[in-house]
Tab-separated table of C-alpha atoms and ligand atoms in Angstrom:
chain	number	residue	atom	x	y	z
A	1	UNK	CA	-19.064	-24.172	6.146
A	2	UNK	CA	-22.336	-23.164	4.103
A	3	UNK	CA	-21.447	-19.466	3.574
A	4	UNK	CA	-17.610	-20.394	2.712
A	5	UNK	CA	-17.624	-19.348	-0.836
A	6	UNK	CA	-19.142	-15.604	0.642
A	7	UNK	CA	-16.044	-15.172	2.321
A	8	UNK	CA	-14.130	-14.605	-0.832
A	9	UNK	CA	-16.330	-11.430	-1.601
A	10	UNK	CA	-16.329	-10.112	1.923
A	11	UNK	CA	-13.400	-7.491	2.873
A	12	UNK	CA	-10.415	-8.843	4.524
A	13	UNK	CA	-9.247	-5.778	6.381
A	14	UNK	CA	-10.922	-4.900	9.710
A	15	UNK	CA	-11.715	-1.618	8.390
A	16	UNK	CA	-13.707	-3.006	5.687
A	17	UNK	CA	-15.298	-5.744	7.750
A	18	UNK	CA	-16.301	-3.127	10.178
A	19	UNK	CA	-17.725	-0.955	7.573
A	20	UNK	CA	-19.714	-3.597	6.230
A	21	UNK	CA	-21.311	-4.490	9.797
A	22	UNK	CA	-22.434	-0.833	10.003
A	23	UNK	CA	-23.710	-0.120	6.644
A	24	UNK	CA	-25.498	-3.304	5.762
A	25	UNK	CA	-28.222	-2.957	8.633
A	26	UNK	CA	-28.244	0.763	7.917
A	27	UNK	CA	-29.068	0.656	4.197
A	28	UNK	CA	-31.540	-2.385	4.806
A	29	UNK	CA	-33.486	-0.557	7.164
A	30	UNK	CA	-33.624	2.664	5.250
A	31	UNK	CA	-34.845	0.490	2.408
A	32	UNK	CA	-37.887	-1.355	4.370
A	33	UNK	CA	-38.765	1.888	5.931
A	34	UNK	CA	-38.843	3.962	2.965
A	35	UNK	CA	-40.691	1.467	0.747
A	36	UNK	CA	-43.390	0.696	3.509
A	37	UNK	CA	-43.492	4.490	4.108
A	38	UNK	CA	-44.009	5.788	0.774
A	39	UNK	CA	-46.411	3.439	-0.316
A	40	UNK	CA	-48.550	3.553	2.568
A	41	UNK	CA	-48.027	7.413	3.189
A	42	UNK	CA	-48.520	8.828	-0.560
A	43	UNK	CA	-51.321	6.223	-1.204
A	44	UNK	CA	-53.247	7.644	1.812
A	45	UNK	CA	-52.380	11.383	1.488
A	46	UNK	CA	-53.442	11.132	-2.433
A	47	UNK	CA	-56.799	9.620	-1.280
A	48	UNK	CA	-57.391	12.063	1.304
A	49	UNK	CA	-56.473	15.343	-0.976
A	50	UNK	CA	-58.490	13.791	-3.907
A	51	UNK	CA	-61.293	13.170	-1.891
A	52	UNK	CA	-61.540	16.920	-0.508
A	53	UNK	CA	-61.362	17.919	-4.312
A	54	UNK	CA	-64.345	15.711	-5.027
A	55	UNK	CA	-66.221	17.161	-2.659
A	56	UNK	CA	-65.815	20.711	-3.975
A	57	UNK	CA	-66.586	18.982	-7.808
A	58	UNK	CA	-69.876	17.896	-6.107
A	59	UNK	CA	-70.603	21.189	-5.046
A	60	UNK	CA	-69.920	22.818	-8.437
A	61	UNK	CA	-72.125	20.328	-10.255
A	62	UNK	CA	-74.719	20.840	-7.618
A	63	UNK	CA	-74.819	24.616	-8.082
A	64	UNK	CA	-75.006	23.871	-11.811
A	65	UNK	CA	-78.094	21.469	-11.807
A	66	UNK	CA	-79.754	24.043	-9.419
A	67	UNK	CA	-78.962	27.314	-10.068
A	68	UNK	CA	-77.741	27.183	-13.669
A	69	UNK	CA	-74.251	27.598	-15.430
A	70	UNK	CA	-73.226	31.134	-14.591
A	71	UNK	CA	-73.830	30.505	-10.755
A	72	UNK	CA	-71.775	27.219	-11.195
A	73	UNK	CA	-68.839	28.925	-12.844
A	74	UNK	CA	-68.835	31.902	-10.176
A	75	UNK	CA	-69.299	29.030	-7.504
A	76	UNK	CA	-66.071	27.105	-9.143
A	77	UNK	CA	-64.173	30.131	-9.719
A	78	UNK	CA	-64.414	30.853	-5.903
A	79	UNK	CA	-62.973	27.257	-5.296
A	80	UNK	CA	-60.516	27.658	-7.771
A	81	UNK	CA	-61.903	25.469	-10.377
A	82	UNK	CA	-62.140	26.417	-13.834
A	83	UNK	CA	-65.833	25.225	-15.707
A	84	UNK	CA	-65.782	25.372	-19.175
A	85	UNK	CA	-67.281	23.057	-22.348
A	86	UNK	CA	-65.796	19.683	-22.550
A	87	UNK	CA	-63.760	17.794	-25.447
A	88	UNK	CA	-65.428	14.668	-26.337
A	89	UNK	CA	-62.137	13.044	-27.738
A	90	UNK	CA	-60.744	13.067	-24.069
A	91	UNK	CA	-60.425	9.774	-22.030
A	92	UNK	CA	-58.514	9.071	-18.878
A	93	UNK	CA	-54.862	9.588	-19.335
A	94	UNK	CA	-51.749	9.629	-16.937
A	95	UNK	CA	-47.932	9.589	-17.485
A	96	UNK	CA	-46.807	5.662	-16.661
A	97	UNK	CA	-44.666	7.088	-14.035
A	98	UNK	CA	-47.243	8.885	-12.107
A	99	UNK	CA	-47.998	6.711	-9.631
A	100	UNK	CA	-50.469	8.718	-7.563
A	101	UNK	CA	-52.276	9.388	-10.619
A	102	UNK	CA	-53.789	6.102	-10.912
A	103	UNK	CA	-55.276	6.814	-7.365
A	104	UNK	CA	-56.555	9.945	-8.126
A	105	UNK	CA	-58.421	8.645	-11.044
A	106	UNK	CA	-59.801	5.729	-9.138
A	107	UNK	CA	-60.554	7.842	-6.294
A	108	UNK	CA	-62.659	10.477	-8.324
A	109	UNK	CA	-64.726	8.034	-10.399
A	110	UNK	CA	-65.889	6.289	-7.266
A	111	UNK	CA	-66.920	9.336	-5.862
A	112	UNK	CA	-68.402	11.285	-9.057
A	113	UNK	CA	-70.275	8.912	-11.202
A	114	UNK	CA	-71.005	11.352	-13.977
A	115	UNK	CA	-67.384	11.607	-14.872
A	116	UNK	CA	-66.144	10.919	-18.315
A	117	UNK	CA	-62.500	11.201	-18.454
A	118	UNK	CA	-59.676	12.377	-15.888
A	119	UNK	CA	-57.051	13.866	-18.110
A	120	UNK	CA	-53.616	13.970	-16.142
A	121	UNK	CA	-51.140	13.634	-19.023
A	122	UNK	CA	-51.802	16.738	-21.326
A	123	UNK	CA	-50.563	19.187	-18.580
A	124	UNK	CA	-48.876	17.804	-15.211
A	125	UNK	CA	-49.877	20.834	-13.454
A	126	UNK	CA	-53.577	20.303	-13.412
A	127	UNK	CA	-56.309	17.899	-13.365
A	128	UNK	CA	-59.035	18.274	-16.421
A	129	UNK	CA	-62.283	15.983	-15.663
A	130	UNK	CA	-64.963	15.595	-18.292
A	131	UNK	CA	-68.039	15.612	-16.621
A	132	UNK	CA	-71.761	14.494	-18.460
A	133	UNK	CA	-74.294	16.800	-17.162
A	134	UNK	CA	-77.909	17.964	-18.272
A	135	UNK	CA	-76.391	20.803	-20.110
A	136	UNK	CA	-73.798	18.526	-21.993
A	137	UNK	CA	-70.004	17.436	-21.736
A	138	UNK	CA	-68.627	20.133	-19.330
A	139	UNK	CA	-64.809	20.178	-18.068
A	140	UNK	CA	-63.671	21.362	-14.596
A	141	UNK	CA	-60.105	22.063	-14.387
A	142	UNK	CA	-58.020	22.372	-10.903
A	143	UNK	CA	-54.514	22.557	-10.173
A	144	UNK	CA	-52.910	19.231	-9.721
A	145	UNK	CA	-51.432	20.537	-6.267
A	146	UNK	CA	-54.876	19.633	-4.980
A	147	UNK	CA	-54.812	15.997	-5.247
A	148	UNK	CA	-50.941	15.092	-4.904
A	149	UNK	CA	-48.542	15.551	-2.208
A	150	UNK	CA	-46.181	18.043	-3.667
A	151	UNK	CA	-42.612	17.065	-2.801
A	152	UNK	CA	-42.903	13.386	-2.483
A	153	UNK	CA	-38.792	13.224	-3.277
A	154	UNK	CA	-37.850	15.278	-0.704
A	155	UNK	CA	-38.179	12.419	2.144
A	156	UNK	CA	-35.971	10.256	-0.080
A	157	UNK	CA	-33.582	13.325	-0.595
A	158	UNK	CA	-33.233	13.832	3.043
A	159	UNK	CA	-32.750	10.038	3.733
A	160	UNK	CA	-29.867	9.418	1.232
A	161	UNK	CA	-28.410	12.811	2.403
A	162	UNK	CA	-28.415	12.098	6.102
A	163	UNK	CA	-27.223	8.619	5.338
A	164	UNK	CA	-24.310	9.916	3.230
A	165	UNK	CA	-23.371	12.175	6.364
A	166	UNK	CA	-23.449	9.402	8.745
A	167	UNK	CA	-21.479	7.092	7.104
A	168	UNK	CA	-18.903	10.003	6.919
A	169	UNK	CA	-19.097	10.562	10.521
A	170	UNK	CA	-18.845	6.708	11.038
A	171	UNK	CA	-15.619	6.493	8.693
A	172	UNK	CA	-13.673	8.943	10.634
A	173	UNK	CA	-14.682	7.249	13.851
A	174	UNK	CA	-13.662	3.566	12.646
A	175	UNK	CA	-10.601	4.985	11.164
A	176	UNK	CA	-9.627	6.577	14.495
A	177	UNK	CA	-10.140	3.461	16.488
A	178	UNK	CA	-8.470	0.911	13.808
A	179	UNK	CA	-5.262	3.512	14.013
A	180	UNK	CA	-4.059	2.089	17.040
A	181	UNK	CA	-4.294	-1.663	16.283
A	182	UNK	CA	-2.351	-0.926	12.876
A	183	UNK	CA	0.215	0.574	14.982
A	184	UNK	CA	0.101	-2.164	17.511
A	185	UNK	CA	0.581	-4.758	14.123
A	186	UNK	CA	3.456	-2.685	12.889
A	187	UNK	CA	5.306	-2.699	16.128
A	188	UNK	CA	4.868	-6.502	16.902
A	189	UNK	CA	5.873	-6.730	12.992
A	190	UNK	CA	8.957	-4.613	13.238
A	191	UNK	CA	10.203	-6.472	16.279
A	192	UNK	CA	9.837	-9.813	14.741
A	193	UNK	CA	12.395	-8.443	12.189
A	194	UNK	CA	14.815	-7.646	14.889
A	195	UNK	CA	13.931	-3.735	15.024
A	196	UNK	CA	12.431	-2.014	17.830
A	197	UNK	CA	10.173	0.962	16.901
A	198	UNK	CA	8.751	3.557	19.290
A	199	UNK	CA	5.589	2.367	20.198
A	200	UNK	CA	2.961	3.887	23.117
A	201	UNK	CA	-0.405	1.744	23.650
A	202	UNK	CA	-3.307	4.100	22.764
A	203	UNK	CA	-6.949	3.545	21.787
A	204	UNK	CA	-9.763	1.369	23.129
A	205	UNK	CA	-9.375	-0.444	26.093
A	206	UNK	CA	-8.639	-3.944	24.696
A	207	UNK	CA	-6.047	-2.453	22.177
A	208	UNK	CA	-4.155	-0.863	25.046
A	209	UNK	CA	-3.855	-3.966	27.082
A	210	UNK	CA	-2.784	-5.801	24.200
A	211	UNK	CA	-0.330	-2.971	23.534
A	212	UNK	CA	0.944	-3.199	27.083
A	213	UNK	CA	1.297	-6.816	26.957
A	214	UNK	CA	3.398	-6.466	24.009
A	215	UNK	CA	5.551	-4.281	25.862
A	216	UNK	CA	5.968	-6.064	28.678
A	217	UNK	CA	6.868	-9.282	26.015
A	218	UNK	CA	9.193	-6.995	24.072
A	219	UNK	CA	11.177	-5.814	27.016
A	220	UNK	CA	11.383	-9.410	28.568
A	221	UNK	CA	12.878	-10.533	25.443
A	222	UNK	CA	15.043	-7.647	25.002
A	223	UNK	CA	16.218	-8.156	28.825
A	224	UNK	CA	16.791	-12.008	28.040
A	225	UNK	CA	19.045	-11.181	25.036
A	226	UNK	CA	20.934	-8.577	26.958
A	227	UNK	CA	21.562	-11.172	29.700
A	228	UNK	CA	22.756	-13.850	27.474
A	229	UNK	CA	25.086	-11.155	25.837
A	230	UNK	CA	26.548	-9.900	29.023
A	231	UNK	CA	26.980	-13.502	30.285
A	232	UNK	CA	28.805	-14.907	27.156
A	233	UNK	CA	30.824	-11.913	26.574
A	234	UNK	CA	31.694	-11.603	30.315
A	235	UNK	CA	33.189	-14.976	30.766
A	236	UNK	CA	34.825	-14.498	27.332
A	237	UNK	CA	36.390	-11.769	28.416
A	238	UNK	CA	37.681	-12.927	31.552
A	239	UNK	CA	39.179	-16.016	30.262
A	240	UNK	CA	40.829	-13.826	27.844
A	241	UNK	CA	43.372	-12.284	30.145
A	242	UNK	CA	44.660	-15.639	31.885
A	243	UNK	CA	44.837	-17.230	28.506
A	244	UNK	CA	47.131	-14.357	27.223
A	245	UNK	CA	49.315	-14.556	30.242
A	246	UNK	CA	49.541	-18.396	29.460
A	247	UNK	CA	50.720	-17.879	26.054
A	248	UNK	CA	53.232	-15.329	27.243
A	249	UNK	CA	54.563	-17.749	29.779
A	250	UNK	CA	54.607	-20.405	27.123
A	251	UNK	CA	56.592	-18.152	24.515
A	252	UNK	CA	59.378	-17.767	27.214
A	253	UNK	CA	59.531	-21.628	27.594
A	254	UNK	CA	61.991	-23.604	25.792
A	255	UNK	CA	60.751	-24.952	22.376
A	256	UNK	CA	59.671	-28.556	22.610
A	257	UNK	CA	56.587	-30.600	21.116
A	258	UNK	CA	54.953	-30.630	24.332
A	259	UNK	CA	55.253	-26.977	24.714
A	260	UNK	CA	54.170	-26.463	20.730
A	261	UNK	CA	51.125	-28.523	21.590
A	262	UNK	CA	50.094	-26.380	24.332
A	263	UNK	CA	50.333	-23.324	22.376
A	264	UNK	CA	48.441	-24.994	19.829
A	265	UNK	CA	46.083	-25.291	22.139
A	266	UNK	CA	45.835	-22.032	23.670
A	267	UNK	CA	45.424	-20.641	20.335
A	268	UNK	CA	42.539	-22.975	19.886
A	269	UNK	CA	40.918	-21.706	22.998
A	270	UNK	CA	41.443	-18.138	22.044
A	271	UNK	CA	39.289	-19.117	18.594
A	272	UNK	CA	36.579	-20.473	20.337
A	273	UNK	CA	36.588	-17.631	22.613
A	274	UNK	CA	36.183	-15.339	19.996
A	275	UNK	CA	33.327	-17.792	18.228
A	276	UNK	CA	31.658	-17.293	21.781
A	277	UNK	CA	31.696	-13.546	21.281
A	278	UNK	CA	30.362	-13.577	18.066
A	279	UNK	CA	27.646	-15.714	19.084
A	280	UNK	CA	26.803	-13.388	22.066
A	281	UNK	CA	26.899	-10.400	20.045
A	282	UNK	CA	24.825	-12.003	16.920
A	283	UNK	CA	21.515	-10.109	17.754
A	284	UNK	CA	23.454	-6.889	18.593
A	285	UNK	CA	25.555	-6.802	15.494
A	286	UNK	CA	24.422	-3.898	13.337
A	287	UNK	CA	21.668	-1.988	11.782
A	288	UNK	CA	18.999	-2.532	9.107
A	289	UNK	CA	20.405	-0.921	5.544
A	290	UNK	CA	19.498	-1.461	2.313
A	291	UNK	CA	21.975	-4.016	0.959
A	292	UNK	CA	22.505	-5.694	-2.523
A	293	UNK	CA	21.925	-9.266	-1.265
A	294	UNK	CA	23.710	-10.496	-4.577
A	295	UNK	CA	26.911	-8.328	-3.840
A	296	UNK	CA	26.980	-9.872	-0.444
A	297	UNK	CA	26.990	-13.371	-1.898
A	298	UNK	CA	29.530	-12.700	-4.393
A	299	UNK	CA	32.147	-11.471	-1.550
A	300	UNK	CA	31.540	-14.512	0.539
A	301	UNK	CA	31.787	-16.860	-2.548
A	302	UNK	CA	34.901	-15.211	-3.617
A	303	UNK	CA	36.494	-15.086	-0.218
A	304	UNK	CA	35.815	-19.126	-0.275
A	305	UNK	CA	36.965	-19.458	-3.874
A	306	UNK	CA	40.248	-17.783	-3.093
A	307	UNK	CA	40.612	-19.868	-0.016
A	308	UNK	CA	41.158	-22.928	-2.281
A	309	UNK	CA	37.162	-24.013	-2.184
A	310	UNK	CA	34.766	-25.255	-4.990
A	311	UNK	CA	32.073	-23.011	-4.383
A	312	UNK	CA	29.577	-21.251	-7.057
A	313	UNK	CA	27.321	-18.710	-6.884
A	314	UNK	CA	23.709	-18.617	-9.088
A	315	UNK	CA	21.944	-15.536	-9.089
A	316	UNK	CA	19.536	-13.687	-10.870
A	317	UNK	CA	20.992	-10.917	-13.155
A	318	UNK	CA	19.661	-7.381	-11.458
A	319	UNK	CA	18.644	-7.786	-7.736
A	320	UNK	CA	17.190	-4.652	-6.025
A	321	UNK	CA	18.271	-3.629	-2.871
A	322	UNK	CA	16.687	-5.075	0.522
A	323	UNK	CA	16.519	-4.003	4.077
A	324	UNK	CA	18.912	-6.348	5.842
A	325	UNK	CA	21.302	-6.124	8.540
A	326	UNK	CA	24.539	-6.879	5.837
A	327	UNK	CA	27.137	-7.881	8.721
A	328	UNK	CA	24.564	-10.387	10.206
A	329	UNK	CA	23.632	-11.903	7.147
A	330	UNK	CA	27.047	-12.172	5.739
A	331	UNK	CA	28.181	-13.597	9.213
A	332	UNK	CA	25.088	-16.495	8.657
A	333	UNK	CA	25.899	-16.914	5.166
A	334	UNK	CA	29.635	-17.481	5.653
A	335	UNK	CA	28.789	-19.802	8.458
A	336	UNK	CA	26.798	-22.089	5.944
A	337	UNK	CA	29.528	-21.756	3.375
A	338	UNK	CA	31.989	-22.864	5.696
A	339	UNK	CA	30.067	-25.900	6.497
A	340	UNK	CA	29.406	-26.823	2.933
A	341	UNK	CA	33.322	-26.597	2.201
A	342	UNK	CA	34.202	-28.551	5.616
A	343	UNK	CA	31.668	-31.292	5.188
A	344	UNK	CA	31.671	-31.617	1.653
A	345	UNK	CA	33.827	-30.662	-1.491
A	346	UNK	CA	31.896	-28.736	-3.920
A	347	UNK	CA	29.317	-26.183	-2.777
A	348	UNK	CA	26.554	-24.141	-4.336
A	349	UNK	CA	25.129	-21.090	-3.265
A	350	UNK	CA	21.935	-19.843	-4.996
A	351	UNK	CA	19.974	-16.524	-4.629
A	352	UNK	CA	16.271	-15.814	-4.692
A	353	UNK	CA	14.659	-12.771	-4.022
A	354	UNK	CA	10.854	-13.001	-3.489
A	355	UNK	CA	8.269	-10.453	-3.116
A	356	UNK	CA	8.165	-10.913	0.730
A	357	UNK	CA	11.564	-12.415	1.279
A	358	UNK	CA	14.762	-12.880	0.357
A	359	UNK	CA	16.348	-16.892	0.212
A	360	UNK	CA	19.642	-17.641	0.099
A	361	UNK	CA	20.132	-22.029	-0.338
A	362	UNK	CA	23.594	-23.363	0.113
A	363	UNK	CA	24.084	-26.605	-0.993
A	364	UNK	CA	27.219	-29.067	-0.881
A	365	UNK	CA	28.111	-32.757	-1.979
A	366	UNK	CA	29.013	-34.047	1.538
A	367	UNK	CA	27.211	-36.404	4.011
A	368	UNK	CA	24.393	-34.166	4.694
A	369	UNK	CA	22.178	-34.498	8.086
A	370	UNK	CA	19.945	-37.128	8.785
A	371	UNK	CA	16.302	-35.734	9.520
A	372	UNK	CA	16.277	-36.790	13.096
A	373	UNK	CA	19.348	-35.020	13.555
A	374	UNK	CA	18.814	-31.607	12.026
A	375	UNK	CA	16.679	-30.242	15.180
A	376	UNK	CA	19.935	-31.240	16.915
A	377	UNK	CA	22.307	-29.631	14.673
A	378	UNK	CA	20.961	-26.123	14.998
A	379	UNK	CA	21.165	-25.964	18.728
A	380	UNK	CA	23.975	-24.074	20.114
A	381	UNK	CA	27.118	-26.024	21.060
A	382	UNK	CA	26.004	-29.212	19.298
A	383	UNK	CA	28.240	-31.229	17.197
A	384	UNK	CA	26.775	-34.114	15.377
A	385	UNK	CA	28.964	-37.567	15.556
A	386	UNK	CA	31.964	-37.160	16.583
A	387	UNK	CA	33.558	-39.942	13.999
A	388	UNK	CA	32.499	-37.670	11.225
A	389	UNK	CA	33.828	-34.547	12.289
A	390	UNK	CA	37.413	-36.139	12.941
A	391	UNK	CA	39.858	-34.036	10.892
A	392	UNK	CA	37.437	-31.241	10.215
A	393	UNK	CA	39.087	-28.420	12.396
A	394	UNK	CA	37.809	-27.364	16.017
A	395	UNK	CA	34.175	-26.400	15.154
A	396	UNK	CA	32.441	-25.252	18.444
A	397	UNK	CA	28.643	-25.864	17.248
A	398	UNK	CA	27.846	-22.475	16.960
A	399	UNK	CA	27.718	-22.256	13.021
A	400	UNK	CA	24.297	-23.105	12.545
A	401	UNK	CA	22.987	-21.592	15.556
A	402	UNK	CA	24.069	-18.308	14.734
A	403	UNK	CA	22.934	-18.622	11.346
A	404	UNK	CA	19.583	-19.532	13.008
A	405	UNK	CA	19.523	-16.922	15.171
A	406	UNK	CA	20.228	-14.244	12.550
A	407	UNK	CA	17.336	-15.655	10.432
A	408	UNK	CA	15.149	-14.949	13.114
A	409	UNK	CA	15.803	-12.046	13.908
A	410	UNK	CA	15.186	-10.944	10.431
A	411	UNK	CA	11.547	-12.559	10.941
A	412	UNK	CA	12.903	-15.496	8.584
A	413	UNK	CA	13.930	-19.097	9.282
A	414	UNK	CA	16.744	-21.734	8.711
A	415	UNK	CA	15.510	-24.908	7.059
A	416	UNK	CA	17.756	-27.825	6.524
A	417	UNK	CA	16.835	-30.611	3.775
A	418	UNK	CA	18.603	-32.958	1.129
A	419	UNK	CA	20.263	-31.252	-1.633
A	420	UNK	CA	18.556	-32.975	-4.751
A	421	UNK	CA	21.349	-32.077	-7.258
A	422	UNK	CA	24.607	-32.518	-5.346
A	423	UNK	CA	23.344	-35.234	-2.824
A	424	UNK	CA	24.746	-33.310	0.777
A	425	UNK	CA	23.199	-31.040	2.572
A	426	UNK	CA	20.693	-28.371	1.547
A	427	UNK	CA	20.364	-25.057	3.869
A	428	UNK	CA	17.888	-22.649	3.078
A	429	UNK	CA	18.648	-19.327	5.251
A	430	UNK	CA	15.209	-17.623	4.559
A	431	UNK	CA	14.991	-13.572	5.472
A	432	UNK	CA	11.882	-11.480	5.567
A	433	UNK	CA	12.243	-8.142	3.619
B	1	ATP	N1	27.136	-29.083	5.253
B	1	ATP	C1	27.075	-30.366	6.060
B	1	ATP	N2	27.061	-31.172	5.969
B	1	ATP	C2	26.977	-32.314	6.658
B	1	ATP	N3	26.960	-32.196	8.047
B	1	ATP	C3	26.769	-30.938	8.743
B	1	ATP	C4	27.030	-29.417	7.814
B	1	ATP	N4	26.962	-28.459	8.315
B	1	ATP	C5	26.704	-28.782	9.389
B	1	ATP	N5	26.943	-30.257	9.926
B	1	ATP	C6	26.707	-31.069	10.873
B	1	ATP	O1	26.044	-30.051	11.796
B	1	ATP	C7	26.762	-29.765	13.295
B	1	ATP	C8	26.738	-28.075	13.635
B	1	ATP	O2	26.833	-27.632	12.920
B	1	ATP	P1	27.530	-26.004	13.040
B	1	ATP	O3	28.092	-25.128	12.308
B	1	ATP	O4	26.463	-25.331	13.961
B	1	ATP	O5	29.119	-26.357	14.105
B	1	ATP	P2	30.336	-26.821	13.340
B	1	ATP	O6	30.533	-26.653	12.027
B	1	ATP	O7	30.938	-28.002	13.789
B	1	ATP	O8	31.170	-25.527	14.325
B	1	ATP	P3	31.420	-24.142	13.569
B	1	ATP	O9	30.498	-23.853	12.752
B	1	ATP	O10	30.870	-23.390	15.062
B	1	ATP	O11	33.190	-23.870	13.768
B	1	ATP	C9	28.257	-29.774	12.591
B	1	ATP	O12	28.886	-30.607	13.856
B	1	ATP	C10	28.237	-30.963	11.766
B	1	ATP	O13	28.063	-32.316	12.323
B	2	MG	MG1	29.985	-24.703	11.109
């Protein structure tokens, strides 16, 4: 776009932009109006006033011509003009900032050709006019207020003052209009991170309807999560009782290889049910709390090492606490580490604490997952090519799905890629803070 560069200098927030939209036209309008008005108005007023003074001067000069100096002085006094001898050294003078002075001199000279000088600079309260008369050089002095509008700056002061007042009023109105939008943004952001904050639609019609739509969406999502949880946990729970009965029944049988195999199957089924329950509950695990992300990773790595794994942790020295759901993140990371140990021999966990996110990277030296299968691997109950998974224990295919869910509920993501260092899979668990 032609004005693309301009964007960098414009305010980014809605508030700043709205203020700009309000203020720029007002200031522009005021500037144009005041420039035009001042110019025309003051020129005209000065001209009219000066013309009036010129008439008085002409009258005094006529009296001087016809009746002599004494009568002229009396007539001048009546018109509040002083008549005295002129000063030959004087010439036209005004202060450089005295804009109306120029007009005064021009008008006086045009009206009274006998004028020798108009002195405005010696005393800015009076006008001294030197006139050549038959009686010699005389000087007429009148108050400056008779030729110049007295308070030309009043208009400006008034304009700036009302301008500031209006800006302040606009500021408060705008702030009240923007607050509901900010509240909505806050509620939506929090929900993205798995937190439900109190929110009621307020403000302008459009903001209200966006707010209501958000509330509808939020309650629908909550309902869906709840339904999923209820279904999975209901099924798992209902299956537990018959399984326990079967286990008891098998325990009463005489031991034989067949019975032992059956018992193993029942144990496995029980373990699967536990995992289902975990998955169902993964959204409702625990509350957000300030957590040390390094200590959390240290615990998981220590557990894995104790279980005989070759796992190392790379983390920065001092790590500040971050708002997380500790049990959920523990579960997600543990799933990733257990995958790395199951499908590889060596594993590495790296922690990065960034401004807006916490990132755990888990790498291993296993076979990795080809890019085409990555989306599949994250889906619940999906286990990739069975040949690879032989002898790898009894996974259900929920590990990555749970980790993904937990990342999402923290406003983050789960990314699969290749480990450049170890050659196997690399999983980034990114959690927004
Ligand atoms: N580190 C890894 N290296 C290679 N393949 C992996 C790795 N992690 C996961 N996979 C593949 O992705 C599939 C899905 O992983 P996921 O963790 O969801 O399930 P699982 O490990 O099979 O079972 P569960 O974790 O529920 O016990 C696995 O079956 C496996 O084929
Ligand atoms: Mg797994």
